[in-house]
């Protein structure tokens, strides 16, 4: 059996074995133009509640006009690596993001959110012990990194992209970094691990606490005030993944961390990650921090930043303008709309005796999927009813924690909310997805 036969047989076996796992093959394929809220699937016009456009800005005339204006002004190509040249538009976007979150400091942008987390974890874990830098010691003979390890303290539900970056760094340089995982949302367990690290390393370590601020599958909101206090007490950096909060939650949409009392006190310790793909309707990810020198170090220690193309200048320029909308009164009206709709849907689900995983004001609602075997059938049933929803199951979610995920939009109408509730009730009666197998 040769190379081609081995790979083809593995591909066929994988597809057969993954038939009942929703994530391995798209369960929906649209036809026609991308409509944002409304999509055409199999002859059915469906409301998309699987998307990320929480403020419904993707179809907003003001946002579309900003995009068209930027595209008309700029070339639609993409320049080379920012290790060689940085466009004015990219620099302006980084400055705007740093001001938005921290009132100043520095930002690093990437072409995707996944790459942001992966690359920053690699750079934080290795610093100038990076494999990329060691390969070029003849031309860049620098030893800026202290001879102390990076110790990561990860929430149990930290996004896979950050975990992936940490694992990669540990594989490259096992002595350069180590990782501990604390039980999800359990500050007591985290503090126990931090105390143990003081016994083993004293002050000879760089400590980084890592957490999402909103869990993408369930909408759970994490206690950032406690994490900020622990970061200060145990001299840690706090890396907060605000991907599902930026633009939608917190003062001016600046995320969950910005709601912490005395936020300014913790600025030096914060590294706030966000994506442009949700509220801003653009490709890209970023991380902001208080210290520009640290930002320069992490850029240089990130091979992906050095070797990858940046966000297109016309997109960067448009995003600066969209950011102004989102952070102002226009964005606040949209945030209030999606809060009101989310509360309405939660109330109606509870009235219909649905269990919810969390009860926060985030735009993400999750219903436990007690019978995971009917996950794909639930998707198809709801599509026929005119709604596209998400099923989070293995390997995205551990066994026993599978959920139906509903992503709210600021432009949902009362009639659509009522149709959604009735469709879910009929689906529950038909497929008994809330009853254990």
mmCIF file with all atom_site columns, N, CA and C in Angstrom, residues 128 130-143 300:
data_model
loop_
_atom_site.group_PDB
_atom_site.id
_atom_site.type_symbol
_atom_site.label_atom_id
_atom_site.label_alt_id
_atom_site.label_comp_id
_atom_site.label_asym_id
_atom_site.label_entity_id
_atom_site.label_seq_id
_atom_site.pdbx_PDB_ins_code
_atom_site.Cartn_x
_atom_site.Cartn_y
_atom_site.Cartn_z
_atom_site.occupancy
_atom_site.B_iso_or_equiv
_atom_site.pdbx_formal_charge
_atom_site.auth_seq_id
_atom_site.auth_comp_id
_atom_site.auth_asym_id
_atom_site.auth_atom_id
_atom_site.pdbx_PDB_model_num
ATOM 1  N N  . UNK A 1 128 ? 12.933 35.396 23.419 1.00 0.00 ? 128 UNK A N  1
ATOM 2  C CA . UNK A 1 128 ? 14.014 35.284 22.433 1.00 0.00 ? 128 UNK A CA 1
ATOM 3  C C  . UNK A 1 128 ? 14.695 33.924 22.435 1.00 0.00 ? 128 UNK A C  1
ATOM 4  N N  . UNK A 1 130 ? 13.086 31.734 21.046 1.00 0.00 ? 130 UNK A N  1
ATOM 5  C CA . UNK A 1 130 ? 12.350 31.257 19.879 1.00 0.00 ? 130 UNK A CA 1
ATOM 6  C C  . UNK A 1 130 ? 13.247 30.498 18.924 1.00 0.00 ? 130 UNK A C  1
ATOM 7  N N  . UNK A 1 131 ? 12.713 29.403 18.382 1.00 0.00 ? 131 UNK A N  1
ATOM 8  C CA . UNK A 1 131 ? 13.446 28.602 17.403 1.00 0.00 ? 131 UNK A CA 1
ATOM 9  C C  . UNK A 1 131 ? 13.832 29.463 16.207 1.00 0.00 ? 131 UNK A C  1
ATOM 10 N N  . UNK A 1 132 ? 12.924 30.346 15.796 1.00 0.00 ? 132 UNK A N  1
ATOM 11 C CA . UNK A 1 132 ? 13.191 31.236 14.657 1.00 0.00 ? 132 UNK A CA 1
ATOM 12 C C  . UNK A 1 132 ? 14.409 32.110 14.925 1.00 0.00 ? 132 UNK A C  1
ATOM 13 N N  . UNK A 1 133 ? 14.498 32.671 16.130 1.00 0.00 ? 133 UNK A N  1
ATOM 14 C CA . UNK A 1 133 ? 15.616 33.549 16.452 1.00 0.00 ? 133 UNK A CA 1
ATOM 15 C C  . UNK A 1 133 ? 16.902 32.748 16.602 1.00 0.00 ? 133 UNK A C  1
ATOM 16 N N  . UNK A 1 134 ? 16.821 31.568 17.205 1.00 0.00 ? 134 UNK A N  1
ATOM 17 C CA . UNK A 1 134 ? 18.031 30.747 17.372 1.00 0.00 ? 134 UNK A CA 1
ATOM 18 C C  . UNK A 1 134 ? 18.585 30.297 16.026 1.00 0.00 ? 134 UNK A C  1
ATOM 19 N N  . UNK A 1 135 ? 17.714 30.164 15.039 1.00 0.00 ? 135 UNK A N  1
ATOM 20 C CA . UNK A 1 135 ? 18.178 29.808 13.687 1.00 0.00 ? 135 UNK A CA 1
ATOM 21 C C  . UNK A 1 135 ? 19.035 30.897 13.075 1.00 0.00 ? 135 UNK A C  1
ATOM 22 N N  . UNK A 1 136 ? 18.822 32.140 13.546 1.00 0.00 ? 136 UNK A N  1
ATOM 23 C CA . UNK A 1 136 ? 19.492 33.281 12.914 1.00 0.00 ? 136 UNK A CA 1
ATOM 24 C C  . UNK A 1 136 ? 20.372 34.036 13.906 1.00 0.00 ? 136 UNK A C  1
ATOM 25 N N  . UNK A 1 137 ? 20.967 33.298 14.830 1.00 0.00 ? 137 UNK A N  1
ATOM 26 C CA . UNK A 1 137 ? 21.795 33.945 15.842 1.00 0.00 ? 137 UNK A CA 1
ATOM 27 C C  . UNK A 1 137 ? 23.021 34.616 15.249 1.00 0.00 ? 137 UNK A C  1
ATOM 28 N N  . UNK A 1 138 ? 23.437 34.182 14.051 1.00 0.00 ? 138 UNK A N  1
ATOM 29 C CA . UNK A 1 138 ? 24.604 34.792 13.430 1.00 0.00 ? 138 UNK A CA 1
ATOM 30 C C  . UNK A 1 138 ? 24.336 36.232 13.011 1.00 0.00 ? 138 UNK A C  1
ATOM 31 N N  . UNK A 1 139 ? 23.057 36.533 12.668 1.00 0.00 ? 139 UNK A N  1
ATOM 32 C CA . UNK A 1 139 ? 22.723 37.896 12.254 1.00 0.00 ? 139 UNK A CA 1
ATOM 33 C C  . UNK A 1 139 ? 21.929 38.639 13.323 1.00 0.00 ? 139 UNK A C  1
ATOM 34 N N  . UNK A 1 140 ? 21.380 37.928 14.285 1.00 0.00 ? 140 UNK A N  1
ATOM 35 C CA . UNK A 1 140 ? 20.620 38.571 15.368 1.00 0.00 ? 140 UNK A CA 1
ATOM 36 C C  . UNK A 1 140 ? 21.051 37.980 16.696 1.00 0.00 ? 140 UNK A C  1
ATOM 37 N N  . UNK A 1 141 ? 22.304 38.255 17.102 1.00 0.00 ? 141 UNK A N  1
ATOM 38 C CA . UNK A 1 141 ? 22.848 37.625 18.318 1.00 0.00 ? 141 UNK A CA 1
ATOM 39 C C  . UNK A 1 141 ? 22.362 38.312 19.591 1.00 0.00 ? 141 UNK A C  1
ATOM 40 N N  . UNK A 1 142 ? 21.056 38.211 19.861 1.00 0.00 ? 142 UNK A N  1
ATOM 41 C CA . UNK A 1 142 ? 20.529 38.906 21.033 1.00 0.00 ? 142 UNK A CA 1
ATOM 42 C C  . UNK A 1 142 ? 20.168 37.916 22.135 1.00 0.00 ? 142 UNK A C  1
ATOM 43 N N  . UNK A 1 143 ? 20.361 38.374 23.363 1.00 0.00 ? 143 UNK A N  1
ATOM 44 C CA . UNK A 1 143 ? 19.982 37.582 24.524 1.00 0.00 ? 143 UNK A CA 1
ATOM 45 C C  . UNK A 1 143 ? 19.150 38.462 25.448 1.00 0.00 ? 143 UNK A C  1
ATOM 46 N N  . UNK A 1 300 ? 8.579  40.444 17.214 1.00 0.00 ? 300 UNK A N  1
ATOM 47 C CA . UNK A 1 300 ? 9.813  39.878 16.677 1.00 0.00 ? 300 UNK A CA 1
ATOM 48 C C  . UNK A 1 300 ? 9.924  38.390 16.987 1.00 0.00 ? 300 UNK A C  1
#
